[in-house]
Amino acid sequence: MAKKSKERSWYERVFDSADFSADVNAGIDLENEPKWVLKVLGELIQQGMPMIQMRKPKQLTPKEVGRCLGQICANVYAIGDLTPDNPEALKEGQRFVEWMQKNKGVPSVQSALKAMEFAALSVLELASEIMRIEATMMESFKTALAQTSRVEAADFFRGFADGIAKPGMTVKPLLAGATTATPIYQRLLLHRREVEKLKSVRELRDFLLQLGLPEQVVGDNKRMEKICQRIELKLGSPGRKKRAI
C-alpha cells in the first residue's frame, strides 16, 4: 500500500502559491541553461533578496515564508524609487543614453547597453506583476489570520515585517547585497553565449576586460579561477542542455 504523503501546512501552501520565479529570470530559459548560468542567476537573485537564504535554504517556517513575501513587497515598493524625479537627473540620463547610442560600436558600450536593457526588463517584469503580487499578499494575510495557532500567525507577520523593512533593490547600487563580484556575474549572465565559447580562464579574463570592466574589478587569473569554481563554470566544456526533439 502506498504511503500517504504528509499534508502540507498552511504556510507551506502559502509559499507554494507565491510563485514569483517568472518575475526574476528576465526571460532566461531555466530548463535549457547550463548549471553555471543558473548559479550566476541565483547569486544575483540572492543579492537582490538578501533576507531570503537561497544559498543555504533554511527549514520552511511561518517566519521564513513571511520574510520571503515581505522581501518581495519591499522590492515592489523600491521600483518606484528606481526612476529619479529630478528633471535635471532625467536630462543627464537621457544625454548619457544618447552618447552610448552614438558609441554603440565599442565593445564596452555594447555590454553596458545590454546590461541596461536586462535591468530594465527585470524591473518591467516585476512591475507588470504588481497587481498579482498584491492579490497574493492579501490572500496570504487572510490565511494567516484564519489560523488557530496565534504563535504561527505572529511568526508569519513578524517575518513579513523583517522582509519588508529591508529592500533588496535600491537606486544605487541596484542590488542591496552587491559584492565586488557582482559586475562580473552580470557580464557572465548577459554574455553567456560568448562565455560558452571561451577555452580558458585567461580568455575569460581578457573577455571581461574587453567588455569594459576595470582591472581592479576583474582581478587576476586566480580570482577568475575562484569565481569559476564557485559557479561551476568549466571553460571549454559543452554549454547549454540540448532541447528534446
JSON list of C-alpha atoms in Angstrom, two decimals:
[
{"chain": "A", "resi": 1, "resn": "MET", "atom": "CA", "xyz": [0.00, 0.00, 0.00]},
{"chain": "A", "resi": 2, "resn": "ALA", "atom": "CA", "xyz": [1.43, 3.38, -0.97]},
{"chain": "A", "resi": 3, "resn": "LYS", "atom": "CA", "xyz": [2.36, 5.61, 1.91]},
{"chain": "A", "resi": 4, "resn": "LYS", "atom": "CA", "xyz": [0.11, 8.63, 2.15]},
{"chain": "A", "resi": 5, "resn": "SER", "atom": "CA", "xyz": [2.04, 11.86, 1.69]},
{"chain": "A", "resi": 6, "resn": "LYS", "atom": "CA", "xyz": [2.01, 14.30, 4.58]},
{"chain": "A", "resi": 7, "resn": "GLU", "atom": "CA", "xyz": [-0.44, 17.14, 4.11]},
{"chain": "A", "resi": 8, "resn": "ARG", "atom": "CA", "xyz": [1.31, 20.45, 3.65]},
{"chain": "A", "resi": 9, "resn": "SER", "atom": "CA", "xyz": [0.88, 23.05, 6.34]},
{"chain": "A", "resi": 10, "resn": "TRP", "atom": "CA", "xyz": [-0.93, 26.36, 5.74]},
{"chain": "A", "resi": 11, "resn": "TYR", "atom": "CA", "xyz": [2.30, 28.34, 5.47]},
{"chain": "A", "resi": 12, "resn": "GLU", "atom": "CA", "xyz": [3.79, 25.81, 3.05]},
{"chain": "A", "resi": 13, "resn": "ARG", "atom": "CA", "xyz": [0.69, 26.18, 0.87]},
{"chain": "A", "resi": 14, "resn": "VAL", "atom": "CA", "xyz": [1.06, 29.98, 1.08]},
{"chain": "A", "resi": 15, "resn": "PHE", "atom": "CA", "xyz": [4.67, 29.61, -0.06]},
{"chain": "A", "resi": 16, "resn": "ASP", "atom": "CA", "xyz": [3.60, 27.32, -2.92]},
{"chain": "A", "resi": 17, "resn": "SER", "atom": "CA", "xyz": [1.03, 29.85, -4.12]},
{"chain": "A", "resi": 18, "resn": "ALA", "atom": "CA", "xyz": [3.59, 32.68, -4.16]},
{"chain": "A", "resi": 19, "resn": "ASP", "atom": "CA", "xyz": [5.44, 31.52, -7.29]},
{"chain": "A", "resi": 20, "resn": "PHE", "atom": "CA", "xyz": [7.45, 34.53, -8.42]},
{"chain": "A", "resi": 21, "resn": "SER", "atom": "CA", "xyz": [10.05, 32.63, -10.43]},
{"chain": "A", "resi": 22, "resn": "ALA", "atom": "CA", "xyz": [8.77, 34.19, -13.68]},
{"chain": "A", "resi": 23, "resn": "ASP", "atom": "CA", "xyz": [9.38, 37.66, -12.26]},
{"chain": "A", "resi": 24, "resn": "VAL", "atom": "CA", "xyz": [13.09, 37.30, -11.59]},
{"chain": "A", "resi": 25, "resn": "ASN", "atom": "CA", "xyz": [14.60, 35.42, -14.53]},
{"chain": "A", "resi": 26, "resn": "ALA", "atom": "CA", "xyz": [14.17, 38.19, -17.16]},
{"chain": "A", "resi": 27, "resn": "GLY", "atom": "CA", "xyz": [13.29, 35.81, -19.97]},
{"chain": "A", "resi": 28, "resn": "ILE", "atom": "CA", "xyz": [16.03, 33.24, -19.29]},
{"chain": "A", "resi": 29, "resn": "ASP", "atom": "CA", "xyz": [15.03, 29.70, -20.25]},
{"chain": "A", "resi": 30, "resn": "LEU", "atom": "CA", "xyz": [15.74, 27.98, -16.93]},
{"chain": "A", "resi": 31, "resn": "GLU", "atom": "CA", "xyz": [15.17, 24.46, -18.29]},
{"chain": "A", "resi": 32, "resn": "ASN", "atom": "CA", "xyz": [17.78, 24.70, -21.04]},
{"chain": "A", "resi": 33, "resn": "GLU", "atom": "CA", "xyz": [20.62, 26.67, -19.46]},
{"chain": "A", "resi": 34, "resn": "PRO", "atom": "CA", "xyz": [23.79, 25.03, -18.10]},
{"chain": "A", "resi": 35, "resn": "LYS", "atom": "CA", "xyz": [24.24, 24.74, -14.36]},
{"chain": "A", "resi": 36, "resn": "TRP", "atom": "CA", "xyz": [26.73, 27.61, -14.13]},
{"chain": "A", "resi": 37, "resn": "VAL", "atom": "CA", "xyz": [24.22, 30.06, -15.63]},
{"chain": "A", "resi": 38, "resn": "LEU", "atom": "CA", "xyz": [21.64, 29.05, -13.02]},
{"chain": "A", "resi": 39, "resn": "LYS", "atom": "CA", "xyz": [24.30, 29.50, -10.31]},
{"chain": "A", "resi": 40, "resn": "VAL", "atom": "CA", "xyz": [25.06, 33.03, -11.54]},
{"chain": "A", "resi": 41, "resn": "LEU", "atom": "CA", "xyz": [21.36, 33.88, -11.73]},
{"chain": "A", "resi": 42, "resn": "GLY", "atom": "CA", "xyz": [20.91, 32.51, -8.21]},
{"chain": "A", "resi": 43, "resn": "GLU", "atom": "CA", "xyz": [23.76, 34.68, -6.89]},
{"chain": "A", "resi": 44, "resn": "LEU", "atom": "CA", "xyz": [22.24, 37.83, -8.41]},
{"chain": "A", "resi": 45, "resn": "ILE", "atom": "CA", "xyz": [18.76, 36.98, -7.10]},
{"chain": "A", "resi": 46, "resn": "GLN", "atom": "CA", "xyz": [20.24, 36.43, -3.64]},
{"chain": "A", "resi": 47, "resn": "GLN", "atom": "CA", "xyz": [21.87, 39.86, -3.80]},
{"chain": "A", "resi": 48, "resn": "GLY", "atom": "CA", "xyz": [18.52, 41.38, -4.73]},
{"chain": "A", "resi": 49, "resn": "MET", "atom": "CA", "xyz": [16.70, 39.48, -1.96]},
{"chain": "A", "resi": 50, "resn": "PRO", "atom": "CA", "xyz": [19.21, 39.38, 0.94]},
{"chain": "A", "resi": 51, "resn": "MET", "atom": "CA", "xyz": [16.59, 38.45, 3.53]},
{"chain": "A", "resi": 52, "resn": "ILE", "atom": "CA", "xyz": [15.96, 35.09, 1.84]},
{"chain": "A", "resi": 53, "resn": "GLN", "atom": "CA", "xyz": [18.54, 32.36, 2.36]},
{"chain": "A", "resi": 54, "resn": "MET", "atom": "CA", "xyz": [18.85, 30.89, -1.13]},
{"chain": "A", "resi": 55, "resn": "ARG", "atom": "CA", "xyz": [22.43, 29.59, -0.91]},
{"chain": "A", "resi": 56, "resn": "LYS", "atom": "CA", "xyz": [21.70, 27.57, 2.24]},
{"chain": "A", "resi": 57, "resn": "PRO", "atom": "CA", "xyz": [17.92, 27.31, 2.48]},
{"chain": "A", "resi": 58, "resn": "LYS", "atom": "CA", "xyz": [16.53, 27.21, 5.99]},
{"chain": "A", "resi": 59, "resn": "GLN", "atom": "CA", "xyz": [13.69, 24.99, 7.11]},
{"chain": "A", "resi": 60, "resn": "LEU", "atom": "CA", "xyz": [10.38, 26.37, 5.87]},
{"chain": "A", "resi": 61, "resn": "THR", "atom": "CA", "xyz": [8.61, 28.00, 8.82]},
{"chain": "A", "resi": 62, "resn": "PRO", "atom": "CA", "xyz": [5.85, 30.63, 9.14]},
{"chain": "A", "resi": 63, "resn": "LYS", "atom": "CA", "xyz": [8.51, 33.26, 9.82]},
{"chain": "A", "resi": 64, "resn": "GLU", "atom": "CA", "xyz": [10.62, 32.29, 6.78]},
{"chain": "A", "resi": 65, "resn": "VAL", "atom": "CA", "xyz": [7.55, 32.35, 4.50]},
{"chain": "A", "resi": 66, "resn": "GLY", "atom": "CA", "xyz": [6.58, 35.76, 5.87]},
{"chain": "A", "resi": 67, "resn": "ARG", "atom": "CA", "xyz": [10.12, 37.04, 5.39]},
{"chain": "A", "resi": 68, "resn": "CYS", "atom": "CA", "xyz": [10.10, 35.86, 1.76]},
{"chain": "A", "resi": 69, "resn": "LEU", "atom": "CA", "xyz": [6.81, 37.65, 0.98]},
{"chain": "A", "resi": 70, "resn": "GLY", "atom": "CA", "xyz": [7.97, 40.76, 2.84]},
{"chain": "A", "resi": 71, "resn": "GLN", "atom": "CA", "xyz": [11.18, 40.92, 0.82]},
{"chain": "A", "resi": 72, "resn": "ILE", "atom": "CA", "xyz": [9.22, 40.70, -2.43]},
{"chain": "A", "resi": 73, "resn": "CYS", "atom": "CA", "xyz": [6.92, 43.51, -1.24]},
{"chain": "A", "resi": 74, "resn": "ALA", "atom": "CA", "xyz": [9.94, 45.64, -0.32]},
{"chain": "A", "resi": 75, "resn": "ASN", "atom": "CA", "xyz": [11.31, 45.25, -3.85]},
{"chain": "A", "resi": 76, "resn": "VAL", "atom": "CA", "xyz": [7.95, 46.18, -5.37]},
{"chain": "A", "resi": 77, "resn": "TYR", "atom": "CA", "xyz": [7.95, 49.38, -3.30]},
{"chain": "A", "resi": 78, "resn": "ALA", "atom": "CA", "xyz": [11.56, 50.05, -4.33]},
{"chain": "A", "resi": 79, "resn": "ILE", "atom": "CA", "xyz": [10.63, 50.06, -8.03]},
{"chain": "A", "resi": 80, "resn": "GLY", "atom": "CA", "xyz": [9.09, 53.49, -7.51]},
{"chain": "A", "resi": 81, "resn": "ASP", "atom": "CA", "xyz": [12.50, 54.79, -6.39]},
{"chain": "A", "resi": 82, "resn": "LEU", "atom": "CA", "xyz": [14.43, 53.45, -9.37]},
{"chain": "A", "resi": 83, "resn": "THR", "atom": "CA", "xyz": [13.46, 56.39, -11.61]},
{"chain": "A", "resi": 84, "resn": "PRO", "atom": "CA", "xyz": [14.60, 59.76, -10.24]},
{"chain": "A", "resi": 85, "resn": "ASP", "atom": "CA", "xyz": [12.00, 62.55, -10.08]},
{"chain": "A", "resi": 86, "resn": "ASN", "atom": "CA", "xyz": [14.61, 65.27, -10.58]},
{"chain": "A", "resi": 87, "resn": "PRO", "atom": "CA", "xyz": [14.18, 66.72, -14.13]},
{"chain": "A", "resi": 88, "resn": "GLU", "atom": "CA", "xyz": [17.89, 67.55, -14.36]},
{"chain": "A", "resi": 89, "resn": "ALA", "atom": "CA", "xyz": [18.80, 63.98, -13.44]},
{"chain": "A", "resi": 90, "resn": "LEU", "atom": "CA", "xyz": [16.44, 62.71, -16.15]},
{"chain": "A", "resi": 91, "resn": "LYS", "atom": "CA", "xyz": [18.04, 65.04, -18.73]},
{"chain": "A", "resi": 92, "resn": "GLU", "atom": "CA", "xyz": [21.51, 63.89, -17.70]},
{"chain": "A", "resi": 93, "resn": "GLY", "atom": "CA", "xyz": [20.42, 60.28, -18.03]},
{"chain": "A", "resi": 94, "resn": "GLN", "atom": "CA", "xyz": [18.99, 60.96, -21.49]},
{"chain": "A", "resi": 95, "resn": "ARG", "atom": "CA", "xyz": [22.26, 62.59, -22.60]},
{"chain": "A", "resi": 96, "resn": "PHE", "atom": "CA", "xyz": [24.17, 59.56, -21.31]},
{"chain": "A", "resi": 97, "resn": "VAL", "atom": "CA", "xyz": [21.95, 57.15, -23.23]},
{"chain": "A", "resi": 98, "resn": "GLU", "atom": "CA", "xyz": [22.31, 59.23, -26.40]},
{"chain": "A", "resi": 99, "resn": "TRP", "atom": "CA", "xyz": [26.11, 59.20, -26.02]},
{"chain": "A", "resi": 100, "resn": "MET", "atom": "CA", "xyz": [26.07, 55.43, -25.60]},
{"chain": "A", "resi": 101, "resn": "GLN", "atom": "CA", "xyz": [23.90, 55.01, -28.69]},
{"chain": "A", "resi": 102, "resn": "LYS", "atom": "CA", "xyz": [26.39, 57.05, -30.73]},
{"chain": "A", "resi": 103, "resn": "ASN", "atom": "CA", "xyz": [29.26, 54.86, -29.48]},
{"chain": "A", "resi": 104, "resn": "LYS", "atom": "CA", "xyz": [27.46, 51.53, -29.58]},
{"chain": "A", "resi": 105, "resn": "GLY", "atom": "CA", "xyz": [30.16, 50.03, -31.80]},
{"chain": "A", "resi": 106, "resn": "VAL", "atom": "CA", "xyz": [32.60, 49.99, -28.85]},
{"chain": "A", "resi": 107, "resn": "PRO", "atom": "CA", "xyz": [32.55, 46.57, -27.06]},
{"chain": "A", "resi": 108, "resn": "SER", "atom": "CA", "xyz": [32.35, 48.10, -23.57]},
{"chain": "A", "resi": 109, "resn": "VAL", "atom": "CA", "xyz": [29.43, 50.31, -24.62]},
{"chain": "A", "resi": 110, "resn": "GLN", "atom": "CA", "xyz": [27.66, 47.35, -26.24]},
{"chain": "A", "resi": 111, "resn": "SER", "atom": "CA", "xyz": [27.94, 45.45, -22.98]},
{"chain": "A", "resi": 112, "resn": "ALA", "atom": "CA", "xyz": [26.73, 48.41, -20.92]},
{"chain": "A", "resi": 113, "resn": "LEU", "atom": "CA", "xyz": [23.71, 48.84, -23.21]},
{"chain": "A", "resi": 114, "resn": "LYS", "atom": "CA", "xyz": [22.93, 45.15, -22.89]},
{"chain": "A", "resi": 115, "resn": "ALA", "atom": "CA", "xyz": [23.15, 45.44, -19.09]},
{"chain": "A", "resi": 116, "resn": "MET", "atom": "CA", "xyz": [20.78, 48.42, -19.10]},
{"chain": "A", "resi": 117, "resn": "GLU", "atom": "CA", "xyz": [18.29, 46.54, -21.25]},
{"chain": "A", "resi": 118, "resn": "PHE", "atom": "CA", "xyz": [18.46, 43.50, -18.98]},
{"chain": "A", "resi": 119, "resn": "ALA", "atom": "CA", "xyz": [17.94, 45.59, -15.84]},
{"chain": "A", "resi": 120, "resn": "ALA", "atom": "CA", "xyz": [15.03, 47.44, -17.43]},
{"chain": "A", "resi": 121, "resn": "LEU", "atom": "CA", "xyz": [13.44, 44.14, -18.49]},
{"chain": "A", "resi": 122, "resn": "SER", "atom": "CA", "xyz": [13.76, 42.73, -14.96]},
{"chain": "A", "resi": 123, "resn": "VAL", "atom": "CA", "xyz": [12.16, 45.80, -13.40]},
{"chain": "A", "resi": 124, "resn": "LEU", "atom": "CA", "xyz": [9.37, 45.94, -16.01]},
{"chain": "A", "resi": 125, "resn": "GLU", "atom": "CA", "xyz": [8.55, 42.25, -15.50]},
{"chain": "A", "resi": 126, "resn": "LEU", "atom": "CA", "xyz": [8.24, 42.77, -11.75]},
{"chain": "A", "resi": 127, "resn": "ALA", "atom": "CA", "xyz": [6.26, 46.00, -12.21]},
{"chain": "A", "resi": 128, "resn": "SER", "atom": "CA", "xyz": [3.82, 44.29, -14.58]},
{"chain": "A", "resi": 129, "resn": "GLU", "atom": "CA", "xyz": [3.01, 41.74, -11.90]},
{"chain": "A", "resi": 130, "resn": "ILE", "atom": "CA", "xyz": [2.29, 44.20, -9.09]},
{"chain": "A", "resi": 131, "resn": "MET", "atom": "CA", "xyz": [-1.47, 43.60, -9.05]},
{"chain": "A", "resi": 132, "resn": "ARG", "atom": "CA", "xyz": [-0.99, 39.83, -8.94]},
{"chain": "A", "resi": 133, "resn": "ILE", "atom": "CA", "xyz": [1.59, 40.19, -6.17]},
{"chain": "A", "resi": 134, "resn": "GLU", "atom": "CA", "xyz": [-0.74, 42.41, -4.14]},
{"chain": "A", "resi": 135, "resn": "ALA", "atom": "CA", "xyz": [-3.58, 39.89, -4.51]},
{"chain": "A", "resi": 136, "resn": "THR", "atom": "CA", "xyz": [-1.29, 37.06, -3.42]},
{"chain": "A", "resi": 137, "resn": "MET", "atom": "CA", "xyz": [-0.17, 39.04, -0.37]},
{"chain": "A", "resi": 138, "resn": "MET", "atom": "CA", "xyz": [-3.72, 39.85, 0.71]},
{"chain": "A", "resi": 139, "resn": "GLU", "atom": "CA", "xyz": [-4.77, 36.21, 0.36]},
{"chain": "A", "resi": 140, "resn": "SER", "atom": "CA", "xyz": [-1.72, 35.19, 2.41]},
{"chain": "A", "resi": 141, "resn": "PHE", "atom": "CA", "xyz": [-2.69, 37.63, 5.18]},
{"chain": "A", "resi": 142, "resn": "LYS", "atom": "CA", "xyz": [-6.22, 36.24, 5.27]},
{"chain": "A", "resi": 143, "resn": "THR", "atom": "CA", "xyz": [-4.88, 32.70, 5.51]},
{"chain": "A", "resi": 144, "resn": "ALA", "atom": "CA", "xyz": [-2.51, 33.60, 8.34]},
{"chain": "A", "resi": 145, "resn": "LEU", "atom": "CA", "xyz": [-5.21, 35.44, 10.30]},
{"chain": "A", "resi": 146, "resn": "ALA", "atom": "CA", "xyz": [-7.57, 32.47, 9.95]},
{"chain": "A", "resi": 147, "resn": "GLN", "atom": "CA", "xyz": [-5.17, 30.10, 11.71]},
{"chain": "A", "resi": 148, "resn": "THR", "atom": "CA", "xyz": [-5.96, 28.71, 15.14]},
{"chain": "A", "resi": 149, "resn": "SER", "atom": "CA", "xyz": [-2.31, 28.96, 16.15]},
{"chain": "A", "resi": 150, "resn": "ARG", "atom": "CA", "xyz": [-1.68, 32.53, 17.28]},
{"chain": "A", "resi": 151, "resn": "VAL", "atom": "CA", "xyz": [2.05, 31.73, 17.56]},
{"chain": "A", "resi": 152, "resn": "GLU", "atom": "CA", "xyz": [2.34, 30.68, 13.91]},
{"chain": "A", "resi": 153, "resn": "ALA", "atom": "CA", "xyz": [0.35, 33.69, 12.71]},
{"chain": "A", "resi": 154, "resn": "ALA", "atom": "CA", "xyz": [2.51, 36.03, 14.81]},
{"chain": "A", "resi": 155, "resn": "ASP", "atom": "CA", "xyz": [5.70, 34.42, 13.46]},
{"chain": "A", "resi": 156, "resn": "PHE", "atom": "CA", "xyz": [4.44, 34.89, 9.89]},
{"chain": "A", "resi": 157, "resn": "PHE", "atom": "CA", "xyz": [3.75, 38.61, 10.36]},
{"chain": "A", "resi": 158, "resn": "ARG", "atom": "CA", "xyz": [6.98, 39.09, 12.29]},
{"chain": "A", "resi": 159, "resn": "GLY", "atom": "CA", "xyz": [8.89, 37.59, 9.36]},
{"chain": "A", "resi": 160, "resn": "PHE", "atom": "CA", "xyz": [6.94, 39.76, 6.91]},
{"chain": "A", "resi": 161, "resn": "ALA", "atom": "CA", "xyz": [7.91, 42.87, 8.89]},
{"chain": "A", "resi": 162, "resn": "ASP", "atom": "CA", "xyz": [11.58, 41.83, 8.75]},
{"chain": "A", "resi": 163, "resn": "GLY", "atom": "CA", "xyz": [11.41, 41.29, 4.98]},
{"chain": "A", "resi": 164, "resn": "ILE", "atom": "CA", "xyz": [9.59, 44.47, 4.04]},
{"chain": "A", "resi": 165, "resn": "ALA", "atom": "CA", "xyz": [11.93, 46.57, 6.21]},
{"chain": "A", "resi": 166, "resn": "LYS", "atom": "CA", "xyz": [14.95, 45.74, 4.04]},
{"chain": "A", "resi": 167, "resn": "PRO", "atom": "CA", "xyz": [14.56, 46.19, 0.28]},
{"chain": "A", "resi": 168, "resn": "GLY", "atom": "CA", "xyz": [16.94, 44.24, -1.90]},
{"chain": "A", "resi": 169, "resn": "MET", "atom": "CA", "xyz": [16.64, 46.65, -4.82]},
{"chain": "A", "resi": 170, "resn": "THR", "atom": "CA", "xyz": [17.90, 50.19, -4.38]},
{"chain": "A", "resi": 171, "resn": "VAL", "atom": "CA", "xyz": [18.68, 53.17, -6.59]},
{"chain": "A", "resi": 172, "resn": "LYS", "atom": "CA", "xyz": [22.45, 52.84, -6.20]},
{"chain": "A", "resi": 173, "resn": "PRO", "atom": "CA", "xyz": [23.66, 50.15, -6.33]},
{"chain": "A", "resi": 174, "resn": "LEU", "atom": "CA", "xyz": [20.71, 48.37, -7.92]},
{"chain": "A", "resi": 175, "resn": "LEU", "atom": "CA", "xyz": [21.23, 45.29, -5.72]},
{"chain": "A", "resi": 176, "resn": "ALA", "atom": "CA", "xyz": [21.48, 45.91, -1.98]},
{"chain": "A", "resi": 177, "resn": "GLY", "atom": "CA", "xyz": [23.59, 42.78, -1.49]},
{"chain": "A", "resi": 178, "resn": "ALA", "atom": "CA", "xyz": [26.05, 43.64, -4.26]},
{"chain": "A", "resi": 179, "resn": "THR", "atom": "CA", "xyz": [29.66, 42.47, -3.87]},
{"chain": "A", "resi": 180, "resn": "THR", "atom": "CA", "xyz": [32.88, 43.11, -5.79]},
{"chain": "A", "resi": 181, "resn": "ALA", "atom": "CA", "xyz": [31.97, 40.09, -7.95]},
{"chain": "A", "resi": 182, "resn": "THR", "atom": "CA", "xyz": [28.54, 41.46, -8.92]},
{"chain": "A", "resi": 183, "resn": "PRO", "atom": "CA", "xyz": [29.70, 43.24, -12.13]},
{"chain": "A", "resi": 184, "resn": "ILE", "atom": "CA", "xyz": [31.41, 40.01, -13.18]},
{"chain": "A", "resi": 185, "resn": "TYR", "atom": "CA", "xyz": [28.28, 37.93, -12.55]},
{"chain": "A", "resi": 186, "resn": "GLN", "atom": "CA", "xyz": [26.21, 40.42, -14.51]},
{"chain": "A", "resi": 187, "resn": "ARG", "atom": "CA", "xyz": [28.53, 40.26, -17.54]},
{"chain": "A", "resi": 188, "resn": "LEU", "atom": "CA", "xyz": [28.73, 36.46, -17.38]},
{"chain": "A", "resi": 189, "resn": "LEU", "atom": "CA", "xyz": [24.95, 36.25, -17.43]},
{"chain": "A", "resi": 190, "resn": "LEU", "atom": "CA", "xyz": [24.46, 38.82, -20.17]},
{"chain": "A", "resi": 191, "resn": "HIS", "atom": "CA", "xyz": [27.18, 37.35, -22.40]},
{"chain": "A", "resi": 192, "resn": "ARG", "atom": "CA", "xyz": [26.64, 33.69, -21.52]},
{"chain": "A", "resi": 193, "resn": "ARG", "atom": "CA", "xyz": [26.60, 32.60, -25.17]},
{"chain": "A", "resi": 194, "resn": "GLU", "atom": "CA", "xyz": [30.01, 34.18, -25.79]},
{"chain": "A", "resi": 195, "resn": "VAL", "atom": "CA", "xyz": [31.38, 32.82, -22.49]},
{"chain": "A", "resi": 196, "resn": "GLU", "atom": "CA", "xyz": [30.43, 29.26, -23.54]},
{"chain": "A", "resi": 197, "resn": "LYS", "atom": "CA", "xyz": [32.90, 29.55, -26.43]},
{"chain": "A", "resi": 198, "resn": "LEU", "atom": "CA", "xyz": [35.90, 30.51, -24.27]},
{"chain": "A", "resi": 199, "resn": "LYS", "atom": "CA", "xyz": [38.59, 27.91, -23.62]},
{"chain": "A", "resi": 200, "resn": "SER", "atom": "CA", "xyz": [40.50, 29.16, -20.58]},
{"chain": "A", "resi": 201, "resn": "VAL", "atom": "CA", "xyz": [40.47, 31.41, -17.52]},
{"chain": "A", "resi": 202, "resn": "ARG", "atom": "CA", "xyz": [42.90, 33.74, -19.28]},
{"chain": "A", "resi": 203, "resn": "GLU", "atom": "CA", "xyz": [40.48, 34.09, -22.21]},
{"chain": "A", "resi": 204, "resn": "LEU", "atom": "CA", "xyz": [37.64, 34.80, -19.79]},
{"chain": "A", "resi": 205, "resn": "ARG", "atom": "CA", "xyz": [39.64, 37.50, -18.02]},
{"chain": "A", "resi": 206, "resn": "ASP", "atom": "CA", "xyz": [40.59, 39.14, -21.32]},
{"chain": "A", "resi": 207, "resn": "PHE", "atom": "CA", "xyz": [36.96, 38.97, -22.46]},
{"chain": "A", "resi": 208, "resn": "LEU", "atom": "CA", "xyz": [35.70, 40.74, -19.32]},
{"chain": "A", "resi": 209, "resn": "LEU", "atom": "CA", "xyz": [38.32, 43.46, -19.76]},
{"chain": "A", "resi": 210, "resn": "GLN", "atom": "CA", "xyz": [37.20, 43.94, -23.37]},
{"chain": "A", "resi": 211, "resn": "LEU", "atom": "CA", "xyz": [33.64, 44.40, -22.10]},
{"chain": "A", "resi": 212, "resn": "GLY", "atom": "CA", "xyz": [34.82, 47.42, -20.13]},
{"chain": "A", "resi": 213, "resn": "LEU", "atom": "CA", "xyz": [35.22, 46.03, -16.61]},
{"chain": "A", "resi": 214, "resn": "PRO", "atom": "CA", "xyz": [38.24, 47.65, -14.92]},
{"chain": "A", "resi": 215, "resn": "GLU", "atom": "CA", "xyz": [41.23, 45.53, -13.90]},
{"chain": "A", "resi": 216, "resn": "GLN", "atom": "CA", "xyz": [40.63, 46.18, -10.21]},
{"chain": "A", "resi": 217, "resn": "VAL", "atom": "CA", "xyz": [37.20, 44.55, -10.57]},
{"chain": "A", "resi": 218, "resn": "VAL", "atom": "CA", "xyz": [38.26, 41.64, -12.76]},
{"chain": "A", "resi": 219, "resn": "GLY", "atom": "CA", "xyz": [41.39, 40.88, -10.74]},
{"chain": "A", "resi": 220, "resn": "ASP", "atom": "CA", "xyz": [43.99, 38.32, -11.72]},
{"chain": "A", "resi": 221, "resn": "ASN", "atom": "CA", "xyz": [43.67, 34.79, -13.08]},
{"chain": "A", "resi": 222, "resn": "LYS", "atom": "CA", "xyz": [43.45, 33.31, -9.56]},
{"chain": "A", "resi": 223, "resn": "ARG", "atom": "CA", "xyz": [40.38, 35.44, -8.83]},
{"chain": "A", "resi": 224, "resn": "MET", "atom": "CA", "xyz": [38.84, 34.26, -12.08]},
{"chain": "A", "resi": 225, "resn": "GLU", "atom": "CA", "xyz": [39.61, 30.63, -11.17]},
{"chain": "A", "resi": 226, "resn": "LYS", "atom": "CA", "xyz": [37.87, 31.01, -7.80]},
{"chain": "A", "resi": 227, "resn": "ILE", "atom": "CA", "xyz": [34.80, 32.57, -9.38]},
{"chain": "A", "resi": 228, "resn": "CYS", "atom": "CA", "xyz": [34.64, 29.78, -11.99]},
{"chain": "A", "resi": 229, "resn": "GLN", "atom": "CA", "xyz": [34.88, 27.17, -9.23]},
{"chain": "A", "resi": 230, "resn": "ARG", "atom": "CA", "xyz": [32.16, 28.90, -7.20]},
{"chain": "A", "resi": 231, "resn": "ILE", "atom": "CA", "xyz": [29.67, 28.88, -10.07]},
{"chain": "A", "resi": 232, "resn": "GLU", "atom": "CA", "xyz": [30.91, 25.57, -11.53]},
{"chain": "A", "resi": 233, "resn": "LEU", "atom": "CA", "xyz": [31.86, 27.10, -14.85]},
{"chain": "A", "resi": 234, "resn": "LYS", "atom": "CA", "xyz": [34.07, 24.68, -16.79]},
{"chain": "A", "resi": 235, "resn": "LEU", "atom": "CA", "xyz": [35.57, 26.54, -19.71]},
{"chain": "A", "resi": 236, "resn": "GLY", "atom": "CA", "xyz": [35.94, 24.60, -22.92]},
{"chain": "A", "resi": 237, "resn": "SER", "atom": "CA", "xyz": [33.20, 22.14, -21.94]},
{"chain": "A", "resi": 238, "resn": "PRO", "atom": "CA", "xyz": [29.79, 21.70, -23.64]},
{"chain": "A", "resi": 239, "resn": "GLY", "atom": "CA", "xyz": [27.35, 24.53, -22.94]},
{"chain": "A", "resi": 240, "resn": "ARG", "atom": "CA", "xyz": [23.55, 24.54, -22.88]},
{"chain": "A", "resi": 241, "resn": "LYS", "atom": "CA", "xyz": [21.44, 21.47, -22.44]},
{"chain": "A", "resi": 242, "resn": "LYS", "atom": "CA", "xyz": [20.04, 20.32, -25.77]},
{"chain": "A", "resi": 243, "resn": "ARG", "atom": "CA", "xyz": [16.31, 20.55, -26.21]},
{"chain": "A", "resi": 244, "resn": "ALA", "atom": "CA", "xyz": [14.45, 17.30, -26.52]},
{"chain": "A", "resi": 245, "resn": "ILE", "atom": "CA", "xyz": [13.23, 16.71, -30.08]}
]
